[in-house]
PDB file of N, CA, C and O in Angstrom:
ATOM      1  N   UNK A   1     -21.743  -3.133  -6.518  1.00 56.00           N
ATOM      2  CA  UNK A   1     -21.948  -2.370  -7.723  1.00 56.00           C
ATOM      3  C   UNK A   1     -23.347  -2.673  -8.240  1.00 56.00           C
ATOM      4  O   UNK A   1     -23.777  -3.806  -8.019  1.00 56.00           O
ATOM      5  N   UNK A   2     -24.115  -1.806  -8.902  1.00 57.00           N
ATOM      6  CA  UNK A   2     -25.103  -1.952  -9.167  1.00 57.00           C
ATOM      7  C   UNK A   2     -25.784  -1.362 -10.812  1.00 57.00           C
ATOM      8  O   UNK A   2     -25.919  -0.179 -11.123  1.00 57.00           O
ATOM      9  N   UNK A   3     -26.031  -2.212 -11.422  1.00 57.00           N
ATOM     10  CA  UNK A   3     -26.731  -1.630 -13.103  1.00 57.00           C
ATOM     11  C   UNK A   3     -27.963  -1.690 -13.045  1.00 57.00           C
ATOM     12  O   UNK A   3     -28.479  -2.667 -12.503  1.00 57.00           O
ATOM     13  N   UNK A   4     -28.738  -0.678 -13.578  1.00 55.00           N
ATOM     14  CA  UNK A   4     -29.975  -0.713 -13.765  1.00 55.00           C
ATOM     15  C   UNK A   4     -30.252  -1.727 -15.075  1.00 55.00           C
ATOM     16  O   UNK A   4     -29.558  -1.825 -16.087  1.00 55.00           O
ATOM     17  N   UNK A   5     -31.423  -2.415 -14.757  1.00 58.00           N
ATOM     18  CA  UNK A   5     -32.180  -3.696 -15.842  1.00 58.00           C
ATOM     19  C   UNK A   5     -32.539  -2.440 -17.034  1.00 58.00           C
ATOM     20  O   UNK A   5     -32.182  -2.802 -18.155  1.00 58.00           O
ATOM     21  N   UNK A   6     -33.167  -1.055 -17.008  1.00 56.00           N
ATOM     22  CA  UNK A   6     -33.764  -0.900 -18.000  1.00 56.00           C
ATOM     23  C   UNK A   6     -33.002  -0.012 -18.830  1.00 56.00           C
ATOM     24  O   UNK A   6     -32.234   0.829 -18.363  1.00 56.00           O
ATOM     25  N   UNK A   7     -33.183  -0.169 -19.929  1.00 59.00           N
ATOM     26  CA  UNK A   7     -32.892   0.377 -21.335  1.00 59.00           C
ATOM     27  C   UNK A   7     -32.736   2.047 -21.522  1.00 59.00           C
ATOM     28  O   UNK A   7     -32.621   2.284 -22.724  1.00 59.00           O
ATOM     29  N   UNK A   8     -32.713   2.749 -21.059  1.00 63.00           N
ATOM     30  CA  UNK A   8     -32.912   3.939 -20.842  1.00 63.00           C
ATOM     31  C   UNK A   8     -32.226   4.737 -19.436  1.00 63.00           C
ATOM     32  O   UNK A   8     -32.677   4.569 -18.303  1.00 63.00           O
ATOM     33  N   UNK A   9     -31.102   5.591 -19.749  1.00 65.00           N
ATOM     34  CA  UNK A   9     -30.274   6.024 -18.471  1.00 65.00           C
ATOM     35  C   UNK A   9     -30.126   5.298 -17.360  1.00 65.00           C
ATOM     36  O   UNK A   9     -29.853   4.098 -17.359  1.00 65.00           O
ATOM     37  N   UNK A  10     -30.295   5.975 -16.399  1.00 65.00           N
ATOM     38  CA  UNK A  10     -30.844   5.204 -14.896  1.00 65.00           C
ATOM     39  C   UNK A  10     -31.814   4.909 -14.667  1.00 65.00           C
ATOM     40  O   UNK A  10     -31.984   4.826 -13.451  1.00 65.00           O
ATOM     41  N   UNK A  11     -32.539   4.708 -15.166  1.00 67.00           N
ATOM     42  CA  UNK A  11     -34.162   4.580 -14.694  1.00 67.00           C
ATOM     43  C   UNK A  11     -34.366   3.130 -14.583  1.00 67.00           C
ATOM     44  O   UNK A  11     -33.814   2.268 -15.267  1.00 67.00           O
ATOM     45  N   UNK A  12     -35.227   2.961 -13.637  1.00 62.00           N
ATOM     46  CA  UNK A  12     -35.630   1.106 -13.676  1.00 62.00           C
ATOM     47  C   UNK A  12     -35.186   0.711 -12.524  1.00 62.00           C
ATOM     48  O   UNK A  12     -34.578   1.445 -11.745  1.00 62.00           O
ATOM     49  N   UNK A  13     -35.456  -0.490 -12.324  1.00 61.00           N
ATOM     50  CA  UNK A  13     -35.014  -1.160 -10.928  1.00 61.00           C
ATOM     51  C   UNK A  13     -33.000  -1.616 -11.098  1.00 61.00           C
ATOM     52  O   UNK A  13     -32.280  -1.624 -12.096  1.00 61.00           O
ATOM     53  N   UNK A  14     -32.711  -1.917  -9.702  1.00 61.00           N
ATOM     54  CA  UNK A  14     -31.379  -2.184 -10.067  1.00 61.00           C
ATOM     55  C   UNK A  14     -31.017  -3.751  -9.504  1.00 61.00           C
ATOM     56  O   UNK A  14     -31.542  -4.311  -8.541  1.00 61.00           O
ATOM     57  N   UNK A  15     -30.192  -4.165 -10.203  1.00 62.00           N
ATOM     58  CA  UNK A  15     -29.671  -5.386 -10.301  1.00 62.00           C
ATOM     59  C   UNK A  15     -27.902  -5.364  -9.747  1.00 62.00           C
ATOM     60  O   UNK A  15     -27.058  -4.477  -9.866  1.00 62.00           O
ATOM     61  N   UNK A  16     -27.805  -6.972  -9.014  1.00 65.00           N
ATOM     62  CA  UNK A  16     -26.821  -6.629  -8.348  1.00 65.00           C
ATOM     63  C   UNK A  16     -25.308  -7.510  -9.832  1.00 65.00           C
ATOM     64  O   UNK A  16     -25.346  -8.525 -10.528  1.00 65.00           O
ATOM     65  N   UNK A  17     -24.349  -6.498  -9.665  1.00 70.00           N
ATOM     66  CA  UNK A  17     -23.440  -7.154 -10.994  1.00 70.00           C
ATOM     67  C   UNK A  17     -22.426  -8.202 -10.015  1.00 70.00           C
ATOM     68  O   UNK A  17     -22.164  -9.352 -10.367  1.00 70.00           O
ATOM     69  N   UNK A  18     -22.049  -7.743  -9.065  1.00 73.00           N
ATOM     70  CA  UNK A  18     -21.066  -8.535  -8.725  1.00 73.00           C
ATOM     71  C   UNK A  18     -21.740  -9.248  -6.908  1.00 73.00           C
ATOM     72  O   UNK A  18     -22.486  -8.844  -6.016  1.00 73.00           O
ATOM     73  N   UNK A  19     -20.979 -10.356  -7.163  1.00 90.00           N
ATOM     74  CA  UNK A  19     -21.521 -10.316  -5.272  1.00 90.00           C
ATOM     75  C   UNK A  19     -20.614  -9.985  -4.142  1.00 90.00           C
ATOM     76  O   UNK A  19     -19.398  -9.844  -4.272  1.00 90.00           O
ATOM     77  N   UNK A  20     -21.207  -9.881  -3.133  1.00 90.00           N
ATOM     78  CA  UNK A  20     -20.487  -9.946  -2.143  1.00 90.00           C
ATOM     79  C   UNK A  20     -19.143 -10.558  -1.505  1.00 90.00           C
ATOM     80  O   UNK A  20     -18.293  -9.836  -0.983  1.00 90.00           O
ATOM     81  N   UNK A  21     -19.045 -11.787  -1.585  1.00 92.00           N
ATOM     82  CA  UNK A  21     -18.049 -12.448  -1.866  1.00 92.00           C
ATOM     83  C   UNK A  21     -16.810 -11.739  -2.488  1.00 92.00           C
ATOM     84  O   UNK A  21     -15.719 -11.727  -1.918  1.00 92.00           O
ATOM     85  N   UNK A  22     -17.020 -11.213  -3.560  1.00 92.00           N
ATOM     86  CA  UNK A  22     -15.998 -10.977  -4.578  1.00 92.00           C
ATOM     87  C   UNK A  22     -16.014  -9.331  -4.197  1.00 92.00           C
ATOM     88  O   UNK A  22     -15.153  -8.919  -4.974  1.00 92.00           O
ATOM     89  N   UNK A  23     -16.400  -8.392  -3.600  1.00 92.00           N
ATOM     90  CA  UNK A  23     -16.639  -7.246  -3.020  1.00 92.00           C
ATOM     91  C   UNK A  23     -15.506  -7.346  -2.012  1.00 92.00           C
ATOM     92  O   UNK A  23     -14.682  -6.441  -2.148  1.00 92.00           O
ATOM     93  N   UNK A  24     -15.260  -8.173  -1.075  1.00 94.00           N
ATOM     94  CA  UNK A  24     -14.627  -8.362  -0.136  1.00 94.00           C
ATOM     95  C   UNK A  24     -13.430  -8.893  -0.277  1.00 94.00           C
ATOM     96  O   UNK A  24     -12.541  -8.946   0.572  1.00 94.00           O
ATOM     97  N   UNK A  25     -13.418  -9.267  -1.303  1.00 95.00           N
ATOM     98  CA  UNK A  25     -12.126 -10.396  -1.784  1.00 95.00           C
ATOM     99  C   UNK A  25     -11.425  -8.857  -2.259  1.00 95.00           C
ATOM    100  O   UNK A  25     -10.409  -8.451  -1.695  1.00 95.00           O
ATOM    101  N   UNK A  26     -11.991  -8.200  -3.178  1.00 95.00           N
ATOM    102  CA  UNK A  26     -10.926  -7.148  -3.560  1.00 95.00           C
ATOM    103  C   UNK A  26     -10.559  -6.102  -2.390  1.00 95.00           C
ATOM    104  O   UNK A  26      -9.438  -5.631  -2.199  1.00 95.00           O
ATOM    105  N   UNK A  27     -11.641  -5.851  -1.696  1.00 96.00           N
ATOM    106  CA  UNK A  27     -10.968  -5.185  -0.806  1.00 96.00           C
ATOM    107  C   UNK A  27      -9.867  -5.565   0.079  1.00 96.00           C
ATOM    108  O   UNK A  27      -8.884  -4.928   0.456  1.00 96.00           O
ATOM    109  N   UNK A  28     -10.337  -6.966   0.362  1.00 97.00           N
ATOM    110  CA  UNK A  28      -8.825  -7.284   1.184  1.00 97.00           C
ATOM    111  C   UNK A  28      -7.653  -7.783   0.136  1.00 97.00           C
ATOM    112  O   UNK A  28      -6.702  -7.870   0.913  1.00 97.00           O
ATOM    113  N   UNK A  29      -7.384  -7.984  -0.551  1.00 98.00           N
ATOM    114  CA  UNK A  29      -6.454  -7.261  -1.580  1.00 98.00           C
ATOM    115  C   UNK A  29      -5.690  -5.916  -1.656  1.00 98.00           C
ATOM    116  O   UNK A  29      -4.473  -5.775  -1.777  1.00 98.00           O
ATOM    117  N   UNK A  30      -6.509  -5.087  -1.576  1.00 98.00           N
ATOM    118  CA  UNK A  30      -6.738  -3.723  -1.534  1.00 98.00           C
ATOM    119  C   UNK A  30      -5.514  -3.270  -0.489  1.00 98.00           C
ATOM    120  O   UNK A  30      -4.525  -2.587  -0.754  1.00 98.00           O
ATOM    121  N   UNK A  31      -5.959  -3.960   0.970  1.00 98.00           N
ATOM    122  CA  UNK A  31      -5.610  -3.600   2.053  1.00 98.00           C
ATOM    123  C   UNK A  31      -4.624  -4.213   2.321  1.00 98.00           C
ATOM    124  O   UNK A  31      -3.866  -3.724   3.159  1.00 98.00           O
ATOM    125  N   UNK A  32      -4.313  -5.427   1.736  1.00 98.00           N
ATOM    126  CA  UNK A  32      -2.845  -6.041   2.095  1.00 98.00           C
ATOM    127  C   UNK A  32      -2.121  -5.593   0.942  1.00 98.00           C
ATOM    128  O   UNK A  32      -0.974  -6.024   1.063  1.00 98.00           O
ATOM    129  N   UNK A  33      -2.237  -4.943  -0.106  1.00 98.00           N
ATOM    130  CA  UNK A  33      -1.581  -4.351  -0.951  1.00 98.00           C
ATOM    131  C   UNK A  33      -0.848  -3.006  -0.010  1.00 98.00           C
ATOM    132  O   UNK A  33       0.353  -2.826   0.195  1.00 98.00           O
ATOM    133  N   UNK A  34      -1.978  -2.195   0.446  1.00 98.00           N
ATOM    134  CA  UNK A  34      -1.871  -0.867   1.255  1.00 98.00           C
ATOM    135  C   UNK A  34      -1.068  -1.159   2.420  1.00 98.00           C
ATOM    136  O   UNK A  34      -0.516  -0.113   2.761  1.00 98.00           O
ATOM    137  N   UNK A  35      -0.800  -1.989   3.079  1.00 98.00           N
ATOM    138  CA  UNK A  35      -0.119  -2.715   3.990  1.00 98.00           C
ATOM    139  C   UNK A  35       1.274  -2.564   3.640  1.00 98.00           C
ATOM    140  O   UNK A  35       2.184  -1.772   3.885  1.00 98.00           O
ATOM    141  N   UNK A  36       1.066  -3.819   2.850  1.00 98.00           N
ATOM    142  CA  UNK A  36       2.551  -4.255   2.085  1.00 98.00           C
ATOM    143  C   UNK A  36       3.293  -2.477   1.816  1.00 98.00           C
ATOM    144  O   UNK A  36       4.181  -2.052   2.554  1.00 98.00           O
ATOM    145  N   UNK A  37       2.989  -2.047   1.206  1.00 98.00           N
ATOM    146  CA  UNK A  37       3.556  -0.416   0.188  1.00 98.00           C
ATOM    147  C   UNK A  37       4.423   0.201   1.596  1.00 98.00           C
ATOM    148  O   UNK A  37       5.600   0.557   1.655  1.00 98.00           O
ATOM    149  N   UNK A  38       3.353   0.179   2.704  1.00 98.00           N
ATOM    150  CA  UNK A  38       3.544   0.745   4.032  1.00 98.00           C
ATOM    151  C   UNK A  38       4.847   0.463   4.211  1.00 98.00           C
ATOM    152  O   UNK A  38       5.805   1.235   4.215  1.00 98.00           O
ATOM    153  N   UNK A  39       4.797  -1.025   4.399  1.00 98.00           N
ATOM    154  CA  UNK A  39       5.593  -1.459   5.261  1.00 98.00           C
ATOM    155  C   UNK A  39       7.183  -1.068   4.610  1.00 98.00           C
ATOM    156  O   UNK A  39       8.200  -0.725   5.213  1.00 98.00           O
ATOM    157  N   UNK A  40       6.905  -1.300   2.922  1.00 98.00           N
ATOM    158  CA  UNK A  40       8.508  -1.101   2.218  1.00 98.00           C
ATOM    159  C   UNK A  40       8.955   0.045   2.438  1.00 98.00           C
ATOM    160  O   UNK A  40      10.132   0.079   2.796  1.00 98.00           O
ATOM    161  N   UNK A  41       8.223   1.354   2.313  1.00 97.00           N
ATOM    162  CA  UNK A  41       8.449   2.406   2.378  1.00 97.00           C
ATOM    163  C   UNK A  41       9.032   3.007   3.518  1.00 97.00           C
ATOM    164  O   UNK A  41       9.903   3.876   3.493  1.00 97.00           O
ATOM    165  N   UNK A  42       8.347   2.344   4.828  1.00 96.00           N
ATOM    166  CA  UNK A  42       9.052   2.573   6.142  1.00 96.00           C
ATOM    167  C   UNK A  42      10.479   1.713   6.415  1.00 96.00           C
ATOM    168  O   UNK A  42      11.365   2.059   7.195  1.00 96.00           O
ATOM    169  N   UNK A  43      10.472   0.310   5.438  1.00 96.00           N
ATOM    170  CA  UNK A  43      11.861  -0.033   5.829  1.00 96.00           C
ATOM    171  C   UNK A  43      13.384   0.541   4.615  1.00 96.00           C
ATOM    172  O   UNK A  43      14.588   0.285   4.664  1.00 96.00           O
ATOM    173  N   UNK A  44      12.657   1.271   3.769  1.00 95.00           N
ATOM    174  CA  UNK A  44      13.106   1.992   3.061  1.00 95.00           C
ATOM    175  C   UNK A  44      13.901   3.267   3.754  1.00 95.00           C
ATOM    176  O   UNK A  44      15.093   3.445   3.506  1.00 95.00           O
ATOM    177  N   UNK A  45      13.159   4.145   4.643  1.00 94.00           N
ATOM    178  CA  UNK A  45      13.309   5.251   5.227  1.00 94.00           C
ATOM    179  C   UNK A  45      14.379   4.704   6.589  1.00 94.00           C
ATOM    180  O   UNK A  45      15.332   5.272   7.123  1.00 94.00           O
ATOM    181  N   UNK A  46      13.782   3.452   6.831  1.00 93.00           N
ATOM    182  CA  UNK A  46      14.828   3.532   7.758  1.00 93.00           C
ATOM    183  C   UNK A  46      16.118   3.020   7.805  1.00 93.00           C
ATOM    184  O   UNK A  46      16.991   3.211   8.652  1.00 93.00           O
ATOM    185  N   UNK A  47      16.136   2.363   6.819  1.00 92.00           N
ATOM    186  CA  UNK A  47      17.462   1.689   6.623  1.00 92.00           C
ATOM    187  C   UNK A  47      18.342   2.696   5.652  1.00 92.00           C
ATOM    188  O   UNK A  47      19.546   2.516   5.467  1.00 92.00           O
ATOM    189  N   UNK A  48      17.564   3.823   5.029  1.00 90.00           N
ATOM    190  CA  UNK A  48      18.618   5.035   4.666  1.00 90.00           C
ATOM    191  C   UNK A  48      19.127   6.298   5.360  1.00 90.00           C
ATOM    192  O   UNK A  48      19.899   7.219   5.096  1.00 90.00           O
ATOM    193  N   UNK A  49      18.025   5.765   6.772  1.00 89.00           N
ATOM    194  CA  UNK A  49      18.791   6.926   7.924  1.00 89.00           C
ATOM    195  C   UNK A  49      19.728   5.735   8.700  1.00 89.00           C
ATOM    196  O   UNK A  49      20.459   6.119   9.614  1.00 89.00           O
ATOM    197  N   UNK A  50      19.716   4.689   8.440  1.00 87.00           N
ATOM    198  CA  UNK A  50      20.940   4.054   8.962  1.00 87.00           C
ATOM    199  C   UNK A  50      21.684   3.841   8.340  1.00 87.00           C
ATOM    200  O   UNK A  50      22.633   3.411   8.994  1.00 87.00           O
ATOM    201  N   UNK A  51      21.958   3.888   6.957  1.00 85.00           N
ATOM    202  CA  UNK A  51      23.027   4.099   5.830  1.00 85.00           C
ATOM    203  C   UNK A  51      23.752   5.889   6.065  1.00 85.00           C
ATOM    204  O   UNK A  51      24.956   6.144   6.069  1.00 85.00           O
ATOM    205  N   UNK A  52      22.746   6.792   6.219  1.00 85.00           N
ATOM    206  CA  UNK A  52      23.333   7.912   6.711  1.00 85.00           C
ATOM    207  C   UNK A  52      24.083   8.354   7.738  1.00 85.00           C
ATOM    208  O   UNK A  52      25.037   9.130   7.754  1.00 85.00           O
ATOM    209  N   UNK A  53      23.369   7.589   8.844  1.00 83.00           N
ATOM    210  CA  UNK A  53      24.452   7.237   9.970  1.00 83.00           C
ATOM    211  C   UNK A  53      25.648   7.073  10.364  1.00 83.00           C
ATOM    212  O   UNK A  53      26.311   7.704  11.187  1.00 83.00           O
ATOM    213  N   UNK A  54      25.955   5.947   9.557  1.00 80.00           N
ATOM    214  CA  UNK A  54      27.189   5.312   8.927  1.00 80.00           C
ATOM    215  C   UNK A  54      28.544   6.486   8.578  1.00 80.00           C
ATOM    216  O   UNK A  54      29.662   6.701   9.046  1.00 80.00           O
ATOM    217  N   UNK A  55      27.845   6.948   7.687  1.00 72.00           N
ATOM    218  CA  UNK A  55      29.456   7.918   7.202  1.00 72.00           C
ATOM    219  C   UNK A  55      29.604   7.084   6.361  1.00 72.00           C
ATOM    220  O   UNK A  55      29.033   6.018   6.131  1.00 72.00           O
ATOM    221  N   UNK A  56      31.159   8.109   5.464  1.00 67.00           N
ATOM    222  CA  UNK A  56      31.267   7.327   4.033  1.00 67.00           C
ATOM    223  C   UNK A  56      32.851   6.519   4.895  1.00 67.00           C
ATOM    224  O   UNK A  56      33.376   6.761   5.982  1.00 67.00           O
ATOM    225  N   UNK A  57      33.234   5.416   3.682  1.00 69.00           N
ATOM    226  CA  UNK A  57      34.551   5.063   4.017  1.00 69.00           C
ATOM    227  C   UNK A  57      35.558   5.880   3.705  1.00 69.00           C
ATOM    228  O   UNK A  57      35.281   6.488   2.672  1.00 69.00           O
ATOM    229  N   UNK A  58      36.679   6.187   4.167  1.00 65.00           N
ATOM    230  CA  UNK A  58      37.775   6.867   3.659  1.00 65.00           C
ATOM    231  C   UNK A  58      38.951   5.457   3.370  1.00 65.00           C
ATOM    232  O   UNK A  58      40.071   5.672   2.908  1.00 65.00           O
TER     233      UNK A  58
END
């Protein structure tokens, strides 16, 4: 991410706000979040086509 130093819109040189380090840290966050969601959702789907499977009890 990047802010400009000067006082006035965008104009001016730019300065770095966050570093790298911490750029990467959220993304992989990001991605084991995006992961994780995956994974529930697919064991979601499948364990209600194997509940469907099933039949009801009589």
């Amino acid at each position: 991410m990047m802010r400009a130093s000067g006082t006035v819109g965008f104009q001016g040189r730019n300065d770095t706000v966050s570093s790298s380090r911490l750029t990467n840290a959220v993304a992989a966050s990001l991605a084991v979040a995006a992961l994780s969601l995956c994974l529930i959702v697919t064991l979601t789907v499948l364990s209600t086509k194997a509940t469907m499977a099933m039949g009801l009890p009589v």
